[in-house]
PDB file of C-alpha atoms in Angstrom:
ATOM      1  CA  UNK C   1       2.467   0.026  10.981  1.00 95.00           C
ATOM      2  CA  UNK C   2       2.576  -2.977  13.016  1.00 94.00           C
ATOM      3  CA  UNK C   3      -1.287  -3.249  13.708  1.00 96.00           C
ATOM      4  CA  UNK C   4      -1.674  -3.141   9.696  1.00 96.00           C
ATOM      5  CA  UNK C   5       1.288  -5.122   8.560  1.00 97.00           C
ATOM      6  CA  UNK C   6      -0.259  -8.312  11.241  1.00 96.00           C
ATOM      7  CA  UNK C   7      -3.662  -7.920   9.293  1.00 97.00           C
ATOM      8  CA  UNK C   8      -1.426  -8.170   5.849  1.00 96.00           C
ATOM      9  CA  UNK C   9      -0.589  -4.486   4.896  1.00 95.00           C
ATOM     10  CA  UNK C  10       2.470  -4.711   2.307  1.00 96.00           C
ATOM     11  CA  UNK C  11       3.445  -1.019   1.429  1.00 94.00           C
ATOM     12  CA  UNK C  12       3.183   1.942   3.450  1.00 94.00           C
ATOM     13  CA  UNK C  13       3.189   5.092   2.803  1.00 92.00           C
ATOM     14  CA  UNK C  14       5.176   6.648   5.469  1.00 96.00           C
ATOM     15  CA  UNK C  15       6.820  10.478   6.572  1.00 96.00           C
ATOM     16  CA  UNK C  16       9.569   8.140   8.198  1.00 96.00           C
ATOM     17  CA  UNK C  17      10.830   5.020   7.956  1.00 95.00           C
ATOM     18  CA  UNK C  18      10.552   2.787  10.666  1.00 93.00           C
ATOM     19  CA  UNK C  19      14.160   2.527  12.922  1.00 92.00           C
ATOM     20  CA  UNK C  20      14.640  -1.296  12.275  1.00 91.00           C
ATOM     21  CA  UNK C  21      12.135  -2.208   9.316  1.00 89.00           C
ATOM     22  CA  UNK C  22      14.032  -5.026   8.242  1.00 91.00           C
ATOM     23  CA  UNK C  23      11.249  -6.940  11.336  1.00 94.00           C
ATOM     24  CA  UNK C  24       8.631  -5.771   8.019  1.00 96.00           C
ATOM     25  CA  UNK C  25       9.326  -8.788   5.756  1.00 94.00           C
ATOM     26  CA  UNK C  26       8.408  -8.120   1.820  1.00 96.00           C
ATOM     27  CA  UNK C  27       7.231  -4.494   2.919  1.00 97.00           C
ATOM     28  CA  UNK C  28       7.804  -1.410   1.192  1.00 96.00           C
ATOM     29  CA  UNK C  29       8.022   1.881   2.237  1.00 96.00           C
ATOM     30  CA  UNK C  30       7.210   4.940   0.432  1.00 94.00           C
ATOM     31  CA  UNK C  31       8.284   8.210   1.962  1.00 96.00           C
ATOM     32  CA  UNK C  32       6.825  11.486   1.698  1.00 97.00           C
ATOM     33  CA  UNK C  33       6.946  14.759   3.243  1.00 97.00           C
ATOM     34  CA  UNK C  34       3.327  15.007   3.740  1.00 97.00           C
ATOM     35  CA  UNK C  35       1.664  11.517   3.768  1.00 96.00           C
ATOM     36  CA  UNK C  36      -1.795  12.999   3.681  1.00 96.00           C
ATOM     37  CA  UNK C  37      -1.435  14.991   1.122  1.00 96.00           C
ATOM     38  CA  UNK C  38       0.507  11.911  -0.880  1.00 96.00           C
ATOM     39  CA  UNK C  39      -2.831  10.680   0.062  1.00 95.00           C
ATOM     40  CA  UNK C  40      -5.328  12.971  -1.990  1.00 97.00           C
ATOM     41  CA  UNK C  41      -3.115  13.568  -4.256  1.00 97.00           C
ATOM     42  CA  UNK C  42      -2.983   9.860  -5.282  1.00 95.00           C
ATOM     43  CA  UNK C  43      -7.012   9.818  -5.298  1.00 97.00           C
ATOM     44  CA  UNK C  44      -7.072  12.775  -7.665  1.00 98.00           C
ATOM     45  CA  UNK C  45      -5.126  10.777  -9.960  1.00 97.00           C
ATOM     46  CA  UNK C  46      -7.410   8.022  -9.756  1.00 97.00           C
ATOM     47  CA  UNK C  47     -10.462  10.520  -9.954  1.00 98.00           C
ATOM     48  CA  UNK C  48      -9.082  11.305 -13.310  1.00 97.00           C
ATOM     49  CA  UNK C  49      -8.689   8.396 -14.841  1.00 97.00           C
ATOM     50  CA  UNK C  50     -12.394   7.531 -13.453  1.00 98.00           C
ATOM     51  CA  UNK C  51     -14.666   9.050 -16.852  1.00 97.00           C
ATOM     52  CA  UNK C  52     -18.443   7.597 -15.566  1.00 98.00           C
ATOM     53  CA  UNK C  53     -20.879   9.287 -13.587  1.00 98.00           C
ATOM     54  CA  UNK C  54     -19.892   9.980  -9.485  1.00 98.00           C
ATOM     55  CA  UNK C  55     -22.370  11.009  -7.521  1.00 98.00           C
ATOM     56  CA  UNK C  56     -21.394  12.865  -4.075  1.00 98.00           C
ATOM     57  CA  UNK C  57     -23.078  12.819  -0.841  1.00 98.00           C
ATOM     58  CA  UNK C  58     -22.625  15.475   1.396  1.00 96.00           C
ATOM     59  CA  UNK C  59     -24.764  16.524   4.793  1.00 92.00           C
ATOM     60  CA  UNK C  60     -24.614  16.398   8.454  1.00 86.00           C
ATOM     61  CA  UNK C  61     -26.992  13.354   8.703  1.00 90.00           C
ATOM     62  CA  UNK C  62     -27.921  10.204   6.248  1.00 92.00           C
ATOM     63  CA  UNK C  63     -25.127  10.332   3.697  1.00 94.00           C
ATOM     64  CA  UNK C  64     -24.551   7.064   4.448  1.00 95.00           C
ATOM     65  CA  UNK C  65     -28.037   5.466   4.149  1.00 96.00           C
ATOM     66  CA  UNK C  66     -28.602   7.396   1.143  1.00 96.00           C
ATOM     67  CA  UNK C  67     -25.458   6.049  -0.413  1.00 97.00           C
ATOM     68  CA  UNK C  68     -26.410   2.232   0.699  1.00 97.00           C
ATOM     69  CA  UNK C  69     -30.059   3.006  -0.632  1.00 97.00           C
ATOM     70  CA  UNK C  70     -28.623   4.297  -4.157  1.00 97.00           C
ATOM     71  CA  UNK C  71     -26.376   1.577  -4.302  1.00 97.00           C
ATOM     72  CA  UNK C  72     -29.201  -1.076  -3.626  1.00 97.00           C
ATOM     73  CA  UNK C  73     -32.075   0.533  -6.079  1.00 97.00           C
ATOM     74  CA  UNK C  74     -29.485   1.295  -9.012  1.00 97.00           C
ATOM     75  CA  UNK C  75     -27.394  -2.319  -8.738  1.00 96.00           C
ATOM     76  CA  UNK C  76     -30.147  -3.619 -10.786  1.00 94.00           C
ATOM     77  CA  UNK C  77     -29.431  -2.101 -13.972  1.00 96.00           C
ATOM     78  CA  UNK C  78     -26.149  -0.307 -13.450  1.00 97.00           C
ATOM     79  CA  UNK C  79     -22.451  -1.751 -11.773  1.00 98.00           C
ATOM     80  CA  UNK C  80     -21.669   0.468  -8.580  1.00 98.00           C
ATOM     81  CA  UNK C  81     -18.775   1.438  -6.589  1.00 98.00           C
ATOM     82  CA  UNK C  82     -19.103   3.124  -3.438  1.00 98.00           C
ATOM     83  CA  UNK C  83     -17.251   4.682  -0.460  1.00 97.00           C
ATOM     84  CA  UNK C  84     -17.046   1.409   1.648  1.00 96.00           C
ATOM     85  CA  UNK C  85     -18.596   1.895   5.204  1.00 94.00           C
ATOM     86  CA  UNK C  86     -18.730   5.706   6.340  1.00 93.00           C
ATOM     87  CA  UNK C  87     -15.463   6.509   4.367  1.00 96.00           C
ATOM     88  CA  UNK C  88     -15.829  10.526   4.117  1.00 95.00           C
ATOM     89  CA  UNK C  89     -12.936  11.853   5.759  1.00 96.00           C
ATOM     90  CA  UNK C  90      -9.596  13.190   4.356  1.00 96.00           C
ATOM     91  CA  UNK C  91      -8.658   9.803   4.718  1.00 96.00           C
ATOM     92  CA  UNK C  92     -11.415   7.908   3.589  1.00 96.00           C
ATOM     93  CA  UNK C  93     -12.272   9.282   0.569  1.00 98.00           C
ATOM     94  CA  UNK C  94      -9.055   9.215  -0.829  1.00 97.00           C
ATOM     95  CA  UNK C  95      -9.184   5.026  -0.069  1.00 95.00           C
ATOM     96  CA  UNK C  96     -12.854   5.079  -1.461  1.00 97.00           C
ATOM     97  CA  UNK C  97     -11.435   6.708  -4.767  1.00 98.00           C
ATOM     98  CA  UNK C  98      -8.623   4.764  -5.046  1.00 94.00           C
ATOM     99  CA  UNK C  99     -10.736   1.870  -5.868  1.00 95.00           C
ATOM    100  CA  UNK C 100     -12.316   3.646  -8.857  1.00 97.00           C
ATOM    101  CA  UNK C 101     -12.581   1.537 -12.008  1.00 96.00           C
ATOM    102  CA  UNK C 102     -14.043   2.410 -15.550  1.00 97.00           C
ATOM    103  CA  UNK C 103     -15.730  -1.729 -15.312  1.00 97.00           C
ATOM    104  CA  UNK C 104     -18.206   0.235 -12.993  1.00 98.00           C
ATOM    105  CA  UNK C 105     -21.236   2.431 -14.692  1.00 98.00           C
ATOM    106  CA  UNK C 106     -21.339   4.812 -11.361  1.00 97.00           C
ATOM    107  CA  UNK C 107     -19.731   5.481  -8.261  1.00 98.00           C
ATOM    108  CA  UNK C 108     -21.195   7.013  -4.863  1.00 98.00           C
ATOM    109  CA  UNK C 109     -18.805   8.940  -2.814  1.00 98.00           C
ATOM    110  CA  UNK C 110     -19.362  10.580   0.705  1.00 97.00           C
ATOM    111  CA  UNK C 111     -17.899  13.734   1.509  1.00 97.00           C
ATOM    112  CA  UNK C 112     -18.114  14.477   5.582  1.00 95.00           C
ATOM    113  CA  UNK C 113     -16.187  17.503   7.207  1.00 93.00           C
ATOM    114  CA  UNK C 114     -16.044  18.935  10.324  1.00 90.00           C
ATOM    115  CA  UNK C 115     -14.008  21.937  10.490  1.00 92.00           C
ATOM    116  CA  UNK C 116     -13.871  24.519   8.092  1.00 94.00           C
ATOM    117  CA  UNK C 117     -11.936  24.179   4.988  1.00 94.00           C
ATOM    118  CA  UNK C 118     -12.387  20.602   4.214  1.00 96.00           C
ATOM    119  CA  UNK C 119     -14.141  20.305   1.801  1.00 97.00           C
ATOM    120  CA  UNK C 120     -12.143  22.256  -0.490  1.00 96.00           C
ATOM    121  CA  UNK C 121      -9.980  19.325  -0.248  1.00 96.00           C
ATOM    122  CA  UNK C 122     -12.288  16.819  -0.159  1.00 98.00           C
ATOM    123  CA  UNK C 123     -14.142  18.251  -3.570  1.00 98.00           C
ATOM    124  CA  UNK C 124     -10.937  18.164  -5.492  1.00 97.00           C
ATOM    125  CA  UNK C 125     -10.730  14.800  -5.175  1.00 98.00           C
ATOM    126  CA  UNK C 126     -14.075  13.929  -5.554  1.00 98.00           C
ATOM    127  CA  UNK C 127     -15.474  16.124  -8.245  1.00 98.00           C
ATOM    128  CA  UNK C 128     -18.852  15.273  -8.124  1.00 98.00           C
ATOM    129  CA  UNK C 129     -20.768  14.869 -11.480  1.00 98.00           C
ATOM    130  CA  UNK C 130     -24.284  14.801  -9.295  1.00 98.00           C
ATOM    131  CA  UNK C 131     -24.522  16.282  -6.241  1.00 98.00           C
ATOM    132  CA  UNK C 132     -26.977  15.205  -3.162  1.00 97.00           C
ATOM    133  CA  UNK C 133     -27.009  17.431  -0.066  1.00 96.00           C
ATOM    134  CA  UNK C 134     -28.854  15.217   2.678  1.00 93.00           C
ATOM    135  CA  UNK C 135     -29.616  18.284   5.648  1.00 85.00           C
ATOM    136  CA  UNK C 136     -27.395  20.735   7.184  1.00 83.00           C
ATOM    137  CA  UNK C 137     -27.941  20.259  11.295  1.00 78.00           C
ATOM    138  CA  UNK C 138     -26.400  20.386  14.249  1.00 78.00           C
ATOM    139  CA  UNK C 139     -23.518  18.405  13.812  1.00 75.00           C
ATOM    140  CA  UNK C 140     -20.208  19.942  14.428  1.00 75.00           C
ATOM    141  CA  UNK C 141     -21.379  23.540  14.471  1.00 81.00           C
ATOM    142  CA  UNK C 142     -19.277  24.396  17.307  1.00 86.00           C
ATOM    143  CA  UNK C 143     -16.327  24.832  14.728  1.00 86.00           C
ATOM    144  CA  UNK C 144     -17.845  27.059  12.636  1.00 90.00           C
ATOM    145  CA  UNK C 145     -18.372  30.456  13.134  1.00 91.00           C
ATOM    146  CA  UNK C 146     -22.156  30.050  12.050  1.00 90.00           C
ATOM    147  CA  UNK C 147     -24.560  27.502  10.760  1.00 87.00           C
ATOM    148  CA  UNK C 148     -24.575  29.706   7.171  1.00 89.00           C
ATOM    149  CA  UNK C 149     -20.565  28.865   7.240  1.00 91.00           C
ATOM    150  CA  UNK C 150     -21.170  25.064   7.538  1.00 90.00           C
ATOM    151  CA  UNK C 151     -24.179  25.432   4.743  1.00 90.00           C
ATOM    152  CA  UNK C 152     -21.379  27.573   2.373  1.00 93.00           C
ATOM    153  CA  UNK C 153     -18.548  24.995   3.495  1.00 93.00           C
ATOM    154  CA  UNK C 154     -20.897  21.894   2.273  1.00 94.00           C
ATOM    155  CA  UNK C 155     -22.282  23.667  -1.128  1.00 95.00           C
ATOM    156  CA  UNK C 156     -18.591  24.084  -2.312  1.00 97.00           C
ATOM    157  CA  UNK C 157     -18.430  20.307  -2.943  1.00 97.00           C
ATOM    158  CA  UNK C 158     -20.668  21.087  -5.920  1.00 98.00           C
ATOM    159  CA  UNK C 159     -19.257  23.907  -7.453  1.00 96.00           C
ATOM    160  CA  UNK C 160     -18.920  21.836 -10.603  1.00 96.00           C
ATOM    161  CA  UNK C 161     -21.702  19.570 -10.350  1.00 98.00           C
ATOM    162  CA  UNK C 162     -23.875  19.555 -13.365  1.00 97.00           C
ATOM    163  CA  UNK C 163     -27.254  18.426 -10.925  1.00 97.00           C
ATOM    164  CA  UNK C 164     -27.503  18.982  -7.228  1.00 96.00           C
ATOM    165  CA  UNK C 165     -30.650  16.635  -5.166  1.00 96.00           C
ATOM    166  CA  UNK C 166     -31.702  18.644  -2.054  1.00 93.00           C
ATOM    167  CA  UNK C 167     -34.948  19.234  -0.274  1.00 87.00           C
ATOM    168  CA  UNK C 168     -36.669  21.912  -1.182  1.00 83.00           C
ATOM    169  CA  UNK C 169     -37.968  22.710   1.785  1.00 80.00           C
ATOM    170  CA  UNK C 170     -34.589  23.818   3.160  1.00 71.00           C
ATOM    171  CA  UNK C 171     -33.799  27.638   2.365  1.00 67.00           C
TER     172      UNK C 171
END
């Protein structure tokens, strides 16, 4: 809290509140039980309200170049939001979605996981109306029981996408 509220940070929301917060001038505090869940459940909402196109990026490598070049070759013609920076976590795509606006034509969202069950979470908040799957490597394979896990773990962010943009060269 401290690091935040010196860069500006106004309202928290917080699983406790801090001892002596009358030091946080103008702050407010909302508790929860579960501030991560308070989290998503917050960018669902704003999901919801969000009724354009979203396309969601998903992969071990690239999302984020892919999402930059999107964002660059459809700007032209179209108003895009995007996950600022590499915002695919359980955190960070719950800030990328809160910024959802209907003044935008599309939005690019990342979706990154590395242990199983994620992205279950991550695709409810997300809900991707076009899907891109970059690759399936490497990348934090030692917490799943098998690279076909990570593949299956990955393909549920689509499970209601009406497109999904992979390479057909991978099986």
């Amino acid at each position: 809290i401290d690091q935040l509220y010196s860069k500006g940070v106004r309202c928290f929301v917080v699983s406790s509140i801090p001892e002596d917060k009358s030091i946080y001038k103008n702050t407010s505090f909302i508790l929860v039980e579960n501030t991560l869940l308070s989290l998503q459940l917050i960018a669902i909402f704003c999901r919801g309200g969000f009724n354009k196109p979203l396309i969601g990026i998903t992969g071990s490598n690239g999302k984020t170049i892919i999402k930059e070049w999107l964002t660059q070759i459809l700007s032209g013609t179209q108003k895009v939001i995007r996950s600022p920076k590499s915002f695919n976590s359980q955190v960070g795509v719950p800030l990328s979605l809160w910024r959802l606006d209907n003044d935008f034509d599309l939005a690019i969202i990342e979706a990154g996981i590395s242990l199983p069950g994620e992205m279950k979470n991550l695709e409810k908040m997300i809900k991707p109306d076009i899907g891109i799957m970059t690759n399936v490597g490497e990348a934090h394979q030692e917490n799943f029981k098998d690279f076909e896990e990570k593949i299956e773990e990955k393909l549920d962010l689509f499970k209601e996408s009406s497109i999904l943009i992979y390479c057909k060269d991978h099986r």
